[in-house]
Coordinates of C-alpha atoms and ligand atoms in Angstrom, one line a residue:
M1070 CA 0.0 0.0 0.0
F1071 CA 1.1 3.6 -0.6
D1072 CA 0.7 6.7 1.6
G1073 CA -0.3 10.1 0.4
F1074 CA 3.4 10.9 -0.5
S1075 CA 3.8 7.7 -2.6
R1076 CA 5.9 6.0 0.0
K1077 CA 5.5 2.3 -0.3
I1078 CA 4.4 1.0 3.2
D1079 CA 5.5 -2.6 3.4
Y1080 CA 6.8 -2.9 7.0
L1081 CA 4.7 -3.5 10.1
R1082 CA 6.0 -3.2 13.6
L1083 CA 3.6 -5.1 15.9
S1084 CA 3.7 -4.8 19.6
V1085 CA 2.1 -8.0 20.9
T1086 CA 2.2 -7.2 24.6
D1087 CA 2.8 -4.3 27.0
K1088 CA 4.0 -6.8 29.7
C1089 CA 7.6 -6.9 30.5
N1090 CA 9.9 -8.6 33.1
F1091 CA 12.4 -5.7 32.9
F1092 CA 12.3 -2.1 34.2
C1093 CA 14.5 -0.2 31.8
M1094 CA 15.3 3.3 32.9
Y1095 CA 14.2 4.8 29.5
C1096 CA 11.1 2.7 28.9
R1097 CA 9.3 1.1 31.9
T1098 CA 10.5 2.1 35.3
K1099 CA 9.0 0.7 38.5
D1100 CA 7.1 4.1 38.8
F1101 CA 6.0 4.1 35.2
C1102 CA 4.7 0.6 34.5
S1103 CA 0.9 0.6 34.6
E1104 CA -0.8 -2.8 34.7
S1105 CA -1.0 -4.5 31.3
S1106 CA -4.2 -3.3 29.7
G1107 CA -6.3 -4.5 26.8
Q1108 CA -3.6 -6.6 25.2
L1109 CA -4.6 -8.1 21.8
S1110 CA -5.7 -11.7 21.8
R1111 CA -4.1 -14.3 19.6
D1112 CA -7.1 -14.2 17.2
E1113 CA -7.1 -10.4 17.0
I1114 CA -3.4 -10.6 16.2
F1115 CA -4.1 -13.2 13.4
R1116 CA -6.7 -10.9 11.9
I1117 CA -4.4 -7.9 12.0
I1118 CA -1.5 -9.7 10.5
S1119 CA -3.7 -11.1 7.7
A1120 CA -5.1 -7.7 6.9
F1121 CA -1.7 -6.1 6.6
K1122 CA -0.4 -9.1 4.5
K1123 CA -3.3 -8.4 2.1
L1124 CA -2.3 -4.8 2.0
G1125 CA 1.2 -5.7 0.9
I1126 CA 3.2 -5.9 4.1
Q1127 CA 6.4 -7.9 3.4
K1128 CA 8.3 -7.3 6.6
L1129 CA 7.0 -7.9 10.1
R1130 CA 8.9 -7.0 13.3
I1131 CA 7.3 -8.4 16.5
T1132 CA 8.0 -6.3 19.6
G1133 CA 6.5 -5.3 22.9
G1134 CA 6.9 -5.2 26.0
E1135 CA 8.7 -8.4 26.0
P1136 CA 7.2 -10.6 23.2
F1137 CA 8.5 -13.9 24.6
L1138 CA 6.3 -13.4 27.7
R1139 CA 3.3 -14.4 25.5
D1140 CA 2.6 -18.2 25.7
D1141 CA 1.4 -18.1 22.1
I1142 CA 4.3 -16.2 20.6
F1143 CA 5.5 -19.1 18.5
E1144 CA 2.0 -19.7 17.2
I1145 CA 1.9 -16.0 16.1
I1146 CA 5.3 -16.4 14.3
E1147 CA 4.1 -19.6 12.6
F1148 CA 0.9 -18.0 11.6
A1149 CA 2.7 -15.0 9.9
N1150 CA 4.9 -17.5 8.1
K1151 CA 2.0 -19.7 7.0
I1152 CA 0.2 -16.8 5.4
G1153 CA 3.3 -15.9 3.4
I1154 CA 5.2 -13.2 5.3
E1155 CA 8.8 -14.2 4.7
N1156 CA 10.6 -11.5 6.5
I1157 CA 9.6 -12.0 10.2
N1158 CA 11.8 -10.6 12.9
I1159 CA 11.6 -10.0 16.6
T1160 CA 13.1 -7.7 19.2
T1161 CA 13.7 -9.1 22.7
N1162 CA 15.5 -8.3 25.9
G1163 CA 17.1 -11.7 25.6
W1164 CA 16.1 -13.0 29.1
L1165 CA 15.2 -16.4 27.6
D1166 CA 15.4 -20.0 28.9
S1167 CA 16.9 -22.8 26.9
E1168 CA 13.5 -24.1 25.7
K1169 CA 12.6 -20.8 24.2
I1170 CA 16.1 -20.5 22.6
R1171 CA 15.5 -24.0 21.0
K1172 CA 12.2 -22.9 19.7
I1173 CA 13.6 -19.7 18.2
I1174 CA 16.3 -21.7 16.4
K1175 CA 13.6 -23.9 14.8
S1176 CA 11.3 -21.0 14.0
P1177 CA 11.1 -19.1 10.7
L1178 CA 12.4 -15.9 12.4
K1179 CA 14.8 -14.2 10.0
S1180 CA 16.5 -12.1 12.7
I1181 CA 16.5 -11.5 16.4
N1182 CA 17.5 -8.1 17.8
I1183 CA 18.7 -8.3 21.4
S1184 CA 18.8 -5.2 23.6
L1185 CA 22.1 -4.9 25.4
D1186 CA 23.2 -1.5 26.7
T1187 CA 26.2 -2.5 28.8
L1188 CA 28.7 -5.3 29.4
D1189 CA 29.0 -4.5 33.1
R1190 CA 26.9 -6.5 35.5
E1191 CA 26.2 -3.7 38.0
K1192 CA 25.4 -1.2 35.3
Y1193 CA 23.1 -3.8 33.6
K1194 CA 21.2 -4.1 36.9
L1195 CA 21.0 -0.3 37.1
V1196 CA 19.6 0.1 33.5
T1197 CA 17.2 -2.9 33.5
G1198 CA 16.4 -3.4 37.2
I1199 CA 17.4 -7.1 36.7
D1200 CA 20.6 -9.0 37.4
G1201 CA 20.4 -10.5 33.9
L1202 CA 23.6 -9.8 32.1
D1203 CA 25.0 -13.4 32.2
K1204 CA 21.7 -14.9 31.0
V1205 CA 21.4 -12.4 28.1
L1206 CA 25.0 -13.0 27.1
K1207 CA 24.2 -16.8 27.0
T1208 CA 21.2 -16.1 24.8
V1209 CA 23.5 -14.1 22.4
E1210 CA 26.1 -16.9 22.4
E1211 CA 23.5 -19.6 21.6
L1212 CA 21.4 -17.8 19.1
K1213 CA 24.3 -16.4 17.0
K1214 CA 25.3 -19.9 16.0
H1215 CA 22.0 -20.4 14.2
K1216 CA 20.3 -17.1 13.5
N1217 CA 21.0 -13.5 12.4
V1218 CA 21.4 -11.7 15.7
K1219 CA 21.9 -8.0 16.1
I1220 CA 22.6 -6.1 19.3
N1221 CA 20.6 -2.9 20.0
T1222 CA 22.3 -0.5 22.4
V1223 CA 20.6 2.6 23.6
L1224 CA 23.2 5.3 24.1
I1225 CA 23.0 6.6 27.7
R1226 CA 25.6 9.1 28.8
S1227 CA 26.0 7.9 32.5
V1228 CA 25.9 4.3 31.5
N1229 CA 27.7 3.4 28.3
L1230 CA 29.5 6.4 26.8
D1231 CA 32.7 5.0 28.3
E1232 CA 31.9 1.5 26.9
I1233 CA 31.5 2.3 23.2
E1234 CA 34.8 0.7 22.3
D1235 CA 34.2 -2.4 24.5
L1236 CA 30.8 -2.9 22.9
I1237 CA 32.2 -2.7 19.4
S1238 CA 34.9 -5.2 20.4
F1239 CA 32.2 -7.4 21.8
A1240 CA 30.3 -7.3 18.5
K1241 CA 33.4 -7.9 16.5
K1242 CA 34.5 -10.8 18.6
N1243 CA 31.0 -12.4 18.2
N1244 CA 30.8 -11.4 14.6
I1245 CA 27.4 -9.8 15.0
I1246 CA 26.1 -6.3 14.1
I1247 CA 25.7 -3.7 16.8
R1248 CA 23.5 -0.7 16.4
F1249 CA 23.7 2.3 18.7
I1250 CA 20.3 3.9 19.2
E1251 CA 19.8 7.5 20.2
L1252 CA 17.7 7.8 23.4
M1253 CA 14.3 9.1 22.3
P1254 CA 12.2 11.5 24.4
I1255 CA 9.3 9.2 24.7
G1256 CA 7.2 8.3 27.8
V1257 CA 9.4 8.0 30.9
A1258 CA 12.6 8.8 28.9
N1259 CA 11.4 12.4 28.9
Q1260 CA 12.6 12.6 32.5
I1261 CA 16.2 11.6 31.8
F1262 CA 16.6 12.8 28.2
K1263 CA 18.3 16.1 28.9
D1264 CA 21.0 14.6 31.1
E1265 CA 21.5 11.3 29.4
F1266 CA 21.1 11.9 25.6
V1267 CA 24.1 11.1 23.5
S1268 CA 24.0 11.9 19.8
K1269 CA 25.4 9.8 16.9
D1270 CA 27.9 12.6 16.3
D1271 CA 29.1 12.4 19.9
V1272 CA 30.1 8.8 19.2
I1273 CA 31.4 9.3 15.6
K1274 CA 33.8 12.0 16.6
R1275 CA 35.6 9.6 18.9
F1276 CA 37.0 7.7 15.9
E1277 CA 39.4 9.1 13.3
G1278 CA 39.0 6.6 10.4
I1279 CA 35.2 6.4 10.3
K1280 CA 33.3 6.4 7.0
E1281 CA 29.6 6.0 6.2
I1282 CA 28.9 3.0 4.1
D1283 CA 26.0 2.1 1.9
I1284 CA 24.2 -1.0 3.1
V1285 CA 21.1 -2.2 1.4
E1286 CA 18.9 -2.8 4.4
V1287 CA 15.3 -1.9 4.9
S1288 CA 15.8 -0.2 8.2
A1289 CA 16.4 3.2 9.7
A1290 CA 20.0 2.3 10.6
K1291 CA 23.0 4.1 9.0
Y1292 CA 26.2 2.1 8.9
Y1293 CA 29.8 3.2 9.4
Y1294 CA 33.1 1.5 8.9
I1295 CA 35.6 2.2 11.8
E1296 CA 39.1 1.7 10.6
D1297 CA 40.6 1.3 14.1
F1298 CA 38.3 -1.8 14.6
D1299 CA 38.2 -2.9 11.0
Y1300 CA 34.5 -3.3 11.8
M1301 CA 31.1 -1.9 10.9
V1302 CA 28.6 -0.3 13.4
G1303 CA 25.1 0.9 12.9
F1304 CA 23.4 4.0 14.3
I1305 CA 19.7 4.6 14.7
S1306 CA 19.7 8.4 15.1
S1307 CA 16.0 9.1 15.3
V1308 CA 16.6 12.4 17.2
S1309 CA 19.6 13.9 15.3
D1310 CA 18.3 12.8 11.9
H1311 CA 15.0 11.7 10.5
F1312 CA 14.3 9.1 7.9
C1313 CA 10.8 10.2 7.1
K1314 CA 11.4 10.6 3.4
T1315 CA 12.0 6.9 3.0
C1316 CA 9.9 5.7 5.9
N1317 CA 8.1 2.5 4.9
K1318 CA 6.6 1.5 8.2
V1319 CA 3.6 1.7 10.4
R1320 CA 3.0 0.4 13.9
V1321 CA 0.3 -1.4 15.8
S1322 CA 0.3 -1.0 19.6
S1323 CA -0.3 -3.9 22.0
T1324 CA -3.9 -2.6 22.4
G1325 CA -4.5 -2.7 18.6
V1326 CA -4.1 0.9 17.7
L1327 CA -2.5 1.7 14.4
Y1328 CA 0.0 4.6 14.3
N1329 CA 1.6 6.0 11.2
C1330 CA 4.6 7.2 13.2
L1331 CA 6.2 6.4 16.6
F1332 CA 5.7 10.0 17.5
D1333 CA 2.0 10.4 16.5
K1334 CA -0.5 11.2 19.2
S1335 CA -3.5 9.7 17.6
G1336 CA -4.1 6.4 15.9
L1337 CA -6.8 4.1 14.4
K1338 CA -8.4 1.7 16.8
L1339 CA -8.3 -1.5 14.7
R1340 CA -10.5 -3.4 17.2
D1341 CA -13.5 -1.4 16.0
F1342 CA -13.2 -3.0 12.6
L1343 CA -11.9 -6.5 13.2
H1344 CA -15.3 -8.1 12.7
D1345 CA -15.4 -7.0 9.0
E1346 CA -12.3 -7.6 7.0
V1347 CA -13.4 -5.5 4.0
L1348 CA -14.1 -2.5 6.2
L1349 CA -10.8 -3.1 8.1
L1350 CA -8.7 -3.1 4.9
K1351 CA -10.4 0.1 3.8
K1352 CA -10.0 1.9 7.1
I1353 CA -6.3 0.9 7.3
E1354 CA -5.6 2.1 3.7
D1355 CA -7.5 5.4 4.3
F1356 CA -5.6 6.0 7.6
V1357 CA -2.1 5.2 6.1
K1358 CA -2.8 7.7 3.2
K1359 CA -2.7 10.4 6.0
K1360 CA 0.8 9.5 7.1
K1361 CA 2.7 12.8 7.7
L1362 CA 5.8 13.7 5.7
I1363 CA 7.9 14.7 8.7
R1364 CA 7.8 13.5 12.3
S1365 CA 7.4 15.6 15.4
L1366 CA 9.7 14.7 18.3
E1367 CA 7.7 14.4 21.4
S1368 CA 5.5 11.7 22.8
D1369 CA 3.9 10.5 26.0
M1370 CA 3.2 7.1 24.7
P1371 CA 4.9 4.3 26.8
M1372 CA 7.5 2.6 24.6
F1373 CA 6.5 -0.8 26.1
R1374 CA 3.0 -0.4 24.6
I1375 CA 4.0 0.9 21.1
G1376 CA 7.1 -1.3 20.9
G1377 CA 9.9 1.1 19.8
Ligands
SAM141 N1 11.5 -5.8 25.3 C1 12.1 -5.8 24.0 C2 13.5 -5.2 24.1 O1 13.8 -4.5 25.1 O2 14.3 -5.4 23.2 C3 11.3 -5.2 22.9 C4 10.6 -3.9 23.2 S1 11.6 -2.5 23.4 C5 10.4 -1.3 23.7 C6 12.2 -2.2 21.8 C7 13.4 -1.4 21.7 O3 13.1 -0.1 22.1 C8 14.6 -1.9 22.5 O4 15.8 -2.0 21.8 C9 14.8 -0.7 23.5 O5 16.1 -0.6 23.9 C10 14.3 0.5 22.7 N2 13.8 1.6 23.5 C11 12.9 1.6 24.5 N3 12.8 2.9 25.0 C12 13.6 3.7 24.3 C13 13.9 5.1 24.3 N4 13.3 5.9 25.1 N5 14.8 5.5 23.3 C14 15.4 4.7 22.5 N6 15.1 3.4 22.4 C15 14.3 2.9 23.3
SF4_142 FE1 11.0 -4.1 28.7 FE2 12.2 -3.8 26.4 FE3 11.1 -1.7 27.7 FE4 13.3 -2.8 28.6 S1 13.1 -1.8 26.7 S2 11.4 -2.3 29.8 S3 13.0 -4.9 28.1 S4 10.0 -3.4 26.8

């Protein structure tokens, strides 16, 4: 499907839950983690995925909250695969037991993005509220042997500005891609944004031999080659830059609201139309036509509900 500016919209980010077992300082702190509310059921998710497939979605990223907290997560992945979505991906905090890891390896998932902001156990506890570093490192170790694993690292001044080199070395040693994500002023992150924000340029200027490289990837990441490391790193610099001109995605929140942009304040409540597929397709198409050309940069939406 196309929006009003002839951008082809073929990427859906679907938040399947607002539940999470972590308390990340920029997403869902203990003071900012309302009870899960109105989460989509499995059947509602099936209808939504089917509708978007009919409208030409080719890439699906499942996110949350923590998507692997859903008992039916592998059924959802299988369903998307069965109806012909080939490019199915997931984002997780990586707090996974060995049974889930085995199932992921067997699943049709094309890639798994694992959030990892620090390699220091104490800092990891500080960022996530959980003593989980060893478990998450084990997940990376196991999954990278079988699947395309990427690391997502949110840049946080007091936490990891002094760890950039170590994180790049970690990625290189494991032969996986790392993407540094600029902290976005969304939800609870508004409270720490001013003190903790680090821009892509703050990181780039640390390296002398750094060059932007062209990578054909349907994503908002820009990739750079760093000579000192003889390795490539990605940046998702949603604050410093915007990728609106080539944006190909829409988002559905864990409560079934369609948003044309992460920063939009209003969305389309898909639940009102799930009973009638013809109407649902029409409503989605009409809504996507109204996708704005440029994003704003402020939002109160909890990240754990819209999914990042
Ligand atoms: N629970 C999973 C996880 O943490 O990977 C998936 C959901 S999480 C909301 C998706 C991504 O959003 C994670 O990589 C997380 O680090 C990122 N994120 C959350 N809040 C953010 C913020 N305020 N700014 C930038 N990235 C954020
Ligand atoms: Fe949970 Fe992911 Fe948000 Fe952390 S970033 S609180 S793991 S949803």
